[in-house]
Amino acid sequence: MTTSLESLESVPPSGGPAAEGAGSDFARLSRRIVAAGLLKRRPGHYVVRLSLVSAAFVAGWVAFFLVGDSWWQPAVALFLAFVFGQVALVTHDVAHMQVFRGRRPSALGGRLFGNLGVGMSYGWWMAKHTRHHANPNHEELDPDVAPDVLVWSQDQARAATGLPRFLGRHQARLFFPLLTLEAFNLRVSSIRALRSPTMKHWGTEAALLLAHIVLNLSALFLVLSPGKALVFLLVHQAAFGVYLGATFAPNHKGMPTLKGDARPDFLRRQVLTSRNVRGGRLTDVLLGGLNYQIEHHLFPSMPTPQLRRAQVIVRAYCAEIGVPYHETGLLRSYAEALRHLRRVGEPLRAAGE
């Protein structure tokens, strides 16, 4: 899959039999999705899912207290890292109003699961994620491909200075090791965001983040010796970061990027920059439905259990109007992302830095 604008520019603005109807290509697709009933709420699914995730969260901490001051605790840390990842995925669904109809209960649920549950600012993440959905893989508009520790295009690599320039030469090899720091990065970014004048309900956000930190650290250092507490913390945070990164990396990394005024219509902007991951029900659970990234980006409020059915319609419609639809296996998705990171670093390696 090319990672330049060429694949976007080669696709006509509209085409195929669907162009004969009224409205945009997305409007016609949307009517098919609505007719299939795929935007309807699934309260039963979310009652079960939230109950299971909450039960796993409680079970993990019960196991922590039962195991006590033991070197078996790293196993508990790994389990809780997986559970924290599931809580983060639930927070994502809540934020997209897949669970609750209103913004107020969605925001309340997002802060409880995000800030208190996993120590991530809901307000900061929502602002960032909204910008991502509006302009996925746009180098100037999508914060997820903004140059930071890693660079995502050769232009960013050429302009990089400091640590990104140093790491950029070998960032493909360093990608998964760097994910061990992602949970820490989320917390630092969340705390920094509290100082932003645009942060709404910063007092509530700050109180819940502080409660998360105090409760977690108190549990660790009251139950475990200092050495074991530190090991638990490092194992838990590293595994949580890797799980989060491994869940989100297949979605867009290595897919075509946009720059400047290159902004295709909504349907093409979402489909051409997104990648789906093939798999069964286990993949659905592990990736929280984000394996249907194309459908999720087209219909962000669609309940997760509807995405599998929507895929059949969306894939067929894309073939009908001549829009490339990219889907691959999980391991292949990682390989594509890592190959992209390696290509991005070529200017730095060529310069002998």
Short mmCIF file of C-alpha atoms in Angstrom, two decimals:
data_model
loop_
_atom_site.label_atom_id
_atom_site.label_comp_id
_atom_site.label_asym_id
_atom_site.label_seq_id
_atom_site.Cartn_x
_atom_site.Cartn_y
_atom_site.Cartn_z
CA MET A 1 0.00 0.00 0.00
CA THR A 2 1.52 3.32 -1.06
CA THR A 3 1.93 5.93 1.61
CA SER A 4 1.98 9.00 -0.63
CA LEU A 5 -0.74 11.13 -2.16
CA GLU A 6 -0.51 9.24 -5.45
CA SER A 7 -3.17 6.69 -4.53
CA LEU A 8 -5.50 9.48 -3.42
CA GLU A 9 -4.97 11.59 -6.51
CA SER A 10 -5.58 8.63 -8.80
CA VAL A 11 -9.10 8.09 -7.45
CA PRO A 12 -11.76 10.18 -9.19
CA PRO A 13 -14.00 12.36 -7.00
CA SER A 14 -16.92 10.14 -7.84
CA GLY A 15 -17.61 7.29 -10.18
CA GLY A 16 -19.36 4.02 -10.85
CA PRO A 17 -23.08 3.32 -10.89
CA ALA A 18 -23.65 5.06 -7.57
CA ALA A 19 -22.78 8.43 -9.13
CA GLU A 20 -26.09 8.32 -11.00
CA GLY A 21 -28.07 8.85 -7.79
CA ALA A 22 -28.71 12.09 -5.95
CA GLY A 23 -26.31 13.35 -3.32
CA SER A 24 -22.72 12.47 -2.47
CA ASP A 25 -21.20 9.01 -2.50
CA PHE A 26 -21.24 9.02 1.29
CA ALA A 27 -24.91 10.05 1.39
CA ARG A 28 -25.84 7.07 -0.76
CA LEU A 29 -23.81 4.73 1.41
CA SER A 30 -25.35 6.24 4.54
CA ARG A 31 -28.85 5.53 3.25
CA ARG A 32 -27.95 1.85 2.78
CA ILE A 33 -26.51 1.67 6.30
CA VAL A 34 -29.61 3.32 7.80
CA ALA A 35 -31.92 1.02 5.80
CA ALA A 36 -30.06 -1.97 7.27
CA GLY A 37 -30.71 -0.64 10.78
CA LEU A 38 -27.02 -0.53 11.64
CA LEU A 39 -27.07 2.83 13.44
CA LYS A 40 -29.59 1.65 16.02
CA ARG A 41 -28.49 1.50 19.65
CA ARG A 42 -27.40 -1.81 21.16
CA PRO A 43 -28.01 -1.26 24.90
CA GLY A 44 -28.01 -4.97 25.67
CA HIS A 45 -24.55 -5.42 24.19
CA TYR A 46 -23.12 -2.54 26.20
CA VAL A 47 -24.76 -3.66 29.44
CA VAL A 48 -22.99 -6.99 29.04
CA ARG A 49 -19.70 -5.49 27.85
CA LEU A 50 -19.47 -2.83 30.53
CA SER A 51 -20.42 -5.40 33.17
CA LEU A 52 -17.72 -7.83 32.02
CA VAL A 53 -15.03 -5.15 31.81
CA SER A 54 -16.00 -3.77 35.23
CA ALA A 55 -16.01 -7.27 36.71
CA ALA A 56 -12.55 -7.96 35.24
CA PHE A 57 -11.30 -4.65 36.67
CA VAL A 58 -12.58 -5.53 40.15
CA ALA A 59 -11.31 -9.12 39.85
CA GLY A 60 -7.84 -7.87 38.95
CA TRP A 61 -7.59 -5.71 42.04
CA VAL A 62 -9.07 -8.44 44.26
CA ALA A 63 -6.37 -10.78 42.94
CA PHE A 64 -3.77 -8.10 43.68
CA PHE A 65 -4.79 -7.88 47.35
CA LEU A 66 -5.13 -11.68 47.70
CA VAL A 67 -1.70 -12.41 46.21
CA GLY A 68 -0.15 -9.83 48.51
CA ASP A 69 3.56 -9.15 48.83
CA SER A 70 4.65 -11.83 46.37
CA TRP A 71 6.75 -12.09 43.24
CA TRP A 72 3.64 -13.50 41.51
CA GLN A 73 2.39 -9.92 41.30
CA PRO A 74 3.90 -9.23 37.83
CA ALA A 75 1.37 -11.76 36.47
CA VAL A 76 -1.41 -9.71 38.07
CA ALA A 77 0.16 -6.58 36.56
CA LEU A 78 -0.04 -8.12 33.10
CA PHE A 79 -3.70 -9.06 33.58
CA LEU A 80 -4.55 -5.57 34.80
CA ALA A 81 -2.69 -4.07 31.82
CA PHE A 82 -5.04 -5.98 29.52
CA VAL A 83 -8.04 -4.88 31.58
CA PHE A 84 -6.89 -1.24 31.51
CA GLY A 85 -6.71 -1.56 27.71
CA GLN A 86 -10.28 -2.83 27.64
CA VAL A 87 -11.37 0.08 29.86
CA ALA A 88 -9.68 2.48 27.42
CA LEU A 89 -11.55 0.87 24.52
CA VAL A 90 -14.83 1.25 26.40
CA THR A 91 -13.94 4.92 26.98
CA HIS A 92 -13.48 5.26 23.22
CA ASP A 93 -16.98 3.88 22.54
CA VAL A 94 -18.52 6.06 25.23
CA ALA A 95 -16.83 9.15 23.79
CA HIS A 96 -18.30 8.41 20.37
CA MET A 97 -21.79 8.28 21.93
CA GLN A 98 -22.19 4.63 21.01
CA VAL A 99 -23.28 3.77 24.54
CA PHE A 100 -25.37 6.72 25.76
CA ARG A 101 -27.60 8.98 23.69
CA GLY A 102 -26.77 12.27 25.41
CA ARG A 103 -23.51 14.20 25.59
CA ARG A 104 -23.75 14.68 29.36
CA PRO A 105 -23.93 10.97 30.31
CA SER A 106 -21.30 10.21 27.66
CA ALA A 107 -18.96 12.81 29.14
CA LEU A 108 -19.62 11.53 32.67
CA GLY A 109 -18.95 7.95 31.62
CA GLY A 110 -15.86 9.02 29.68
CA ARG A 111 -14.38 10.79 32.70
CA LEU A 112 -15.13 7.89 35.04
CA PHE A 113 -13.63 5.26 32.74
CA GLY A 114 -10.87 7.47 31.34
CA ASN A 115 -9.68 9.75 34.15
CA LEU A 116 -10.48 7.60 37.16
CA GLY A 117 -10.22 4.18 35.53
CA VAL A 118 -6.98 4.40 33.54
CA GLY A 119 -5.58 7.85 34.36
CA MET A 120 -6.17 9.47 30.96
CA SER A 121 -7.81 12.88 30.60
CA TYR A 122 -11.11 12.50 28.77
CA GLY A 123 -11.18 16.17 27.77
CA TRP A 124 -7.65 16.11 26.35
CA TRP A 125 -8.22 12.86 24.49
CA MET A 126 -11.59 13.97 23.07
CA ALA A 127 -10.13 17.17 21.61
CA LYS A 128 -7.26 15.22 20.08
CA HIS A 129 -9.40 12.38 18.77
CA THR A 130 -12.01 14.68 17.25
CA ARG A 131 -9.31 16.38 15.19
CA HIS A 132 -8.01 12.98 14.12
CA HIS A 133 -11.43 11.84 12.89
CA ALA A 134 -11.97 15.05 10.93
CA ASN A 135 -8.66 14.76 9.05
CA PRO A 136 -7.14 11.29 9.44
CA ASN A 137 -3.49 11.02 8.39
CA HIS A 138 -3.28 14.69 7.41
CA GLU A 139 0.23 15.80 8.36
CA GLU A 140 -0.81 19.30 9.44
CA LEU A 141 -4.28 18.58 10.84
CA ASP A 142 -4.19 15.12 12.44
CA PRO A 143 -2.41 15.20 15.84
CA ASP A 144 -1.81 11.45 15.58
CA VAL A 145 0.71 11.99 12.76
CA ALA A 146 2.25 15.18 14.10
CA PRO A 147 6.04 14.82 14.53
CA ASP A 148 6.88 14.14 18.15
CA VAL A 149 9.20 11.36 19.26
CA LEU A 150 8.55 9.62 15.94
CA VAL A 151 8.20 11.12 12.47
CA TRP A 152 5.56 9.94 10.01
CA SER A 153 6.72 11.28 6.63
CA GLN A 154 10.02 11.91 4.90
CA ASP A 155 9.32 15.66 4.94
CA GLN A 156 8.94 15.47 8.72
CA ALA A 157 12.16 13.45 8.91
CA ARG A 158 14.09 16.06 6.92
CA ALA A 159 12.78 18.85 9.16
CA ALA A 160 13.26 16.94 12.42
CA THR A 161 15.71 18.09 15.07
CA GLY A 162 16.82 16.76 18.41
CA LEU A 163 15.47 13.44 19.65
CA PRO A 164 13.10 12.73 16.70
CA ARG A 165 16.00 13.23 14.30
CA PHE A 166 18.21 10.92 16.37
CA LEU A 167 15.53 8.21 16.69
CA GLY A 168 14.18 8.58 13.17
CA ARG A 169 17.00 6.56 11.62
CA HIS A 170 15.96 3.41 13.45
CA GLN A 171 12.38 4.17 14.47
CA ALA A 172 10.98 1.02 12.87
CA ARG A 173 13.11 -1.10 15.20
CA LEU A 174 12.33 1.12 18.16
CA PHE A 175 8.57 1.37 17.62
CA PHE A 176 7.42 -1.46 19.90
CA PRO A 177 10.05 -0.78 22.59
CA LEU A 178 8.93 2.86 22.65
CA LEU A 179 5.33 1.74 23.19
CA THR A 180 6.36 0.67 26.69
CA LEU A 181 6.42 4.40 27.47
CA GLU A 182 3.02 5.17 25.95
CA ALA A 183 1.01 4.85 29.16
CA PHE A 184 3.42 7.24 30.87
CA ASN A 185 3.09 9.62 27.91
CA LEU A 186 -0.71 9.56 28.20
CA ARG A 187 -0.51 10.61 31.83
CA VAL A 188 2.00 13.38 31.21
CA SER A 189 -0.06 14.71 28.30
CA SER A 190 -3.23 14.53 30.41
CA ILE A 191 -1.68 16.51 33.26
CA ARG A 192 -0.22 19.10 30.89
CA ALA A 193 -3.62 19.52 29.23
CA LEU A 194 -5.14 20.64 32.55
CA ARG A 195 -3.33 23.95 32.11
CA SER A 196 -4.93 24.59 28.73
CA PRO A 197 -7.50 27.43 28.72
CA THR A 198 -9.69 25.31 26.43
CA MET A 199 -9.96 22.44 28.93
CA LYS A 200 -13.55 22.17 30.09
CA HIS A 201 -14.37 20.94 33.60
CA TRP A 202 -10.68 20.99 34.46
CA GLY A 203 -11.44 20.76 38.17
CA THR A 204 -13.35 17.50 37.75
CA GLU A 205 -10.71 16.17 35.36
CA ALA A 206 -7.91 17.06 37.78
CA ALA A 207 -9.68 15.56 40.80
CA LEU A 208 -10.34 12.27 39.01
CA LEU A 209 -6.78 12.05 37.67
CA LEU A 210 -5.41 12.73 41.14
CA ALA A 211 -7.73 10.10 42.63
CA HIS A 212 -6.49 7.55 40.09
CA ILE A 213 -2.84 8.26 40.88
CA VAL A 214 -3.29 8.32 44.66
CA LEU A 215 -5.42 5.16 44.80
CA ASN A 216 -3.11 3.17 42.54
CA LEU A 217 0.14 4.20 44.22
CA SER A 218 -1.34 3.77 47.69
CA ALA A 219 -2.43 0.23 46.87
CA LEU A 220 0.99 -0.66 45.49
CA PHE A 221 3.09 0.70 48.34
CA LEU A 222 0.74 -0.39 51.13
CA VAL A 223 0.55 -4.01 49.95
CA LEU A 224 3.97 -4.53 48.35
CA SER A 225 7.53 -3.88 49.42
CA PRO A 226 9.08 -0.88 47.62
CA GLY A 227 11.00 -3.11 45.20
CA LYS A 228 8.01 -5.23 44.27
CA ALA A 229 5.81 -2.13 44.00
CA LEU A 230 8.23 -0.58 41.52
CA VAL A 231 8.42 -3.79 39.48
CA PHE A 232 4.61 -4.04 39.42
CA LEU A 233 4.33 -0.42 38.31
CA LEU A 234 6.88 -0.81 35.52
CA VAL A 235 5.44 -4.10 34.23
CA HIS A 236 1.86 -2.82 34.36
CA GLN A 237 2.54 0.51 32.67
CA ALA A 238 4.82 -0.98 30.01
CA ALA A 239 2.35 -3.73 29.11
CA PHE A 240 -0.57 -1.29 29.11
CA GLY A 241 1.32 1.01 26.72
CA VAL A 242 2.22 -1.82 24.36
CA TYR A 243 -1.37 -3.08 24.33
CA LEU A 244 -2.74 0.38 23.56
CA GLY A 245 -0.18 0.98 20.83
CA ALA A 246 -0.67 -2.46 19.30
CA THR A 247 -4.42 -1.79 19.23
CA PHE A 248 -4.25 1.61 17.53
CA ALA A 249 -1.18 1.19 15.27
CA PRO A 250 -2.91 -1.01 12.64
CA ASN A 251 -5.59 1.60 12.02
CA HIS A 252 -3.73 4.22 9.97
CA LYS A 253 0.04 3.83 10.28
CA GLY A 254 1.53 3.15 6.86
CA MET A 255 -1.60 4.21 5.01
CA PRO A 256 -1.65 7.16 2.55
CA THR A 257 -1.06 10.55 4.12
CA LEU A 258 -2.47 13.96 3.19
CA LYS A 259 -0.80 17.33 3.19
CA GLY A 260 -1.76 20.94 2.55
CA ASP A 261 -5.00 21.40 0.60
CA ALA A 262 -5.18 17.75 -0.48
CA ARG A 263 -8.51 16.80 1.08
CA PRO A 264 -10.69 14.35 -0.87
CA ASP A 265 -14.40 14.11 -0.11
CA PHE A 266 -15.46 12.67 3.24
CA LEU A 267 -15.85 9.05 2.09
CA ARG A 268 -12.49 8.88 0.34
CA ARG A 269 -10.75 10.80 3.13
CA GLN A 270 -11.86 8.15 5.63
CA VAL A 271 -11.57 4.98 3.53
CA LEU A 272 -8.24 5.63 1.81
CA THR A 273 -6.39 6.54 4.99
CA SER A 274 -7.73 3.65 7.09
CA ARG A 275 -6.90 -0.04 7.28
CA ASN A 276 -9.13 -2.90 8.41
CA VAL A 277 -7.76 -5.96 10.18
CA ARG A 278 -9.16 -9.37 9.36
CA GLY A 279 -10.01 -11.78 12.15
CA GLY A 280 -12.74 -13.50 14.11
CA ARG A 281 -14.49 -12.73 17.37
CA LEU A 282 -11.24 -12.87 19.35
CA THR A 283 -9.80 -10.10 17.17
CA ASP A 284 -12.98 -8.10 17.74
CA VAL A 285 -12.50 -8.39 21.50
CA LEU A 286 -8.75 -7.70 21.55
CA LEU A 287 -9.01 -4.66 19.27
CA GLY A 288 -12.35 -3.49 20.63
CA GLY A 289 -13.93 -3.28 17.18
CA LEU A 290 -11.20 -0.94 15.90
CA ASN A 291 -10.27 -3.68 13.46
CA TYR A 292 -13.23 -2.32 11.45
CA GLN A 293 -11.48 1.04 11.23
CA ILE A 294 -12.93 2.01 7.86
CA GLU A 295 -16.51 1.51 9.01
CA HIS A 296 -15.79 3.20 12.34
CA HIS A 297 -14.38 6.28 10.62
CA LEU A 298 -17.34 6.51 8.26
CA PHE A 299 -19.88 6.05 11.05
CA PRO A 300 -18.20 6.90 14.41
CA SER A 301 -21.39 6.59 16.46
CA MET A 302 -22.22 3.14 15.09
CA PRO A 303 -22.25 0.62 17.98
CA THR A 304 -19.26 -1.69 17.85
CA PRO A 305 -21.25 -4.93 17.36
CA GLN A 306 -22.80 -3.48 14.18
CA LEU A 307 -19.46 -2.85 12.48
CA ARG A 308 -19.02 -6.45 11.28
CA ARG A 309 -22.33 -6.28 9.42
CA ALA A 310 -21.61 -2.81 8.11
CA GLN A 311 -18.34 -4.00 6.63
CA VAL A 312 -20.15 -6.17 4.10
CA ILE A 313 -22.10 -3.17 2.82
CA VAL A 314 -19.19 -0.72 2.86
CA ARG A 315 -16.75 -3.06 1.13
CA ALA A 316 -19.22 -3.86 -1.63
CA TYR A 317 -20.07 -0.18 -2.07
CA CYS A 318 -16.41 0.81 -2.35
CA ALA A 319 -15.93 -1.80 -5.07
CA GLU A 320 -19.03 -0.44 -6.80
CA ILE A 321 -17.70 3.14 -6.99
CA GLY A 322 -14.05 2.21 -7.51
CA VAL A 323 -12.58 3.25 -4.16
CA PRO A 324 -9.71 1.04 -2.88
CA TYR A 325 -10.61 -0.75 0.35
CA HIS A 326 -7.62 -2.06 2.29
CA GLU A 327 -7.89 -5.01 4.66
CA THR A 328 -5.16 -7.29 5.94
CA GLY A 329 -4.23 -9.60 8.80
CA LEU A 330 -3.05 -8.31 12.15
CA LEU A 331 0.62 -9.28 11.76
CA ARG A 332 0.65 -7.97 8.20
CA SER A 333 -0.76 -4.65 9.44
CA TYR A 334 2.17 -4.30 11.83
CA ALA A 335 4.61 -5.18 9.04
CA GLU A 336 3.10 -2.50 6.80
CA ALA A 337 3.35 0.10 9.57
CA LEU A 338 6.98 -0.80 10.33
CA ARG A 339 7.95 -0.74 6.65
CA HIS A 340 6.45 2.74 6.44
CA LEU A 341 8.46 3.89 9.47
CA ARG A 342 11.61 2.53 7.89
CA ARG A 343 10.92 4.33 4.58
CA VAL A 344 10.29 7.55 6.47
CA GLY A 345 13.72 7.36 8.09
CA GLU A 346 15.57 6.89 4.78
CA PRO A 347 16.59 10.57 4.41
CA LEU A 348 18.25 10.48 7.83
CA ARG A 349 20.08 7.24 7.11
CA ALA A 350 21.16 8.53 3.70
CA ALA A 351 22.62 11.60 5.39
CA GLY A 352 24.73 9.27 7.51
CA GLU A 353 23.40 10.69 10.77
#
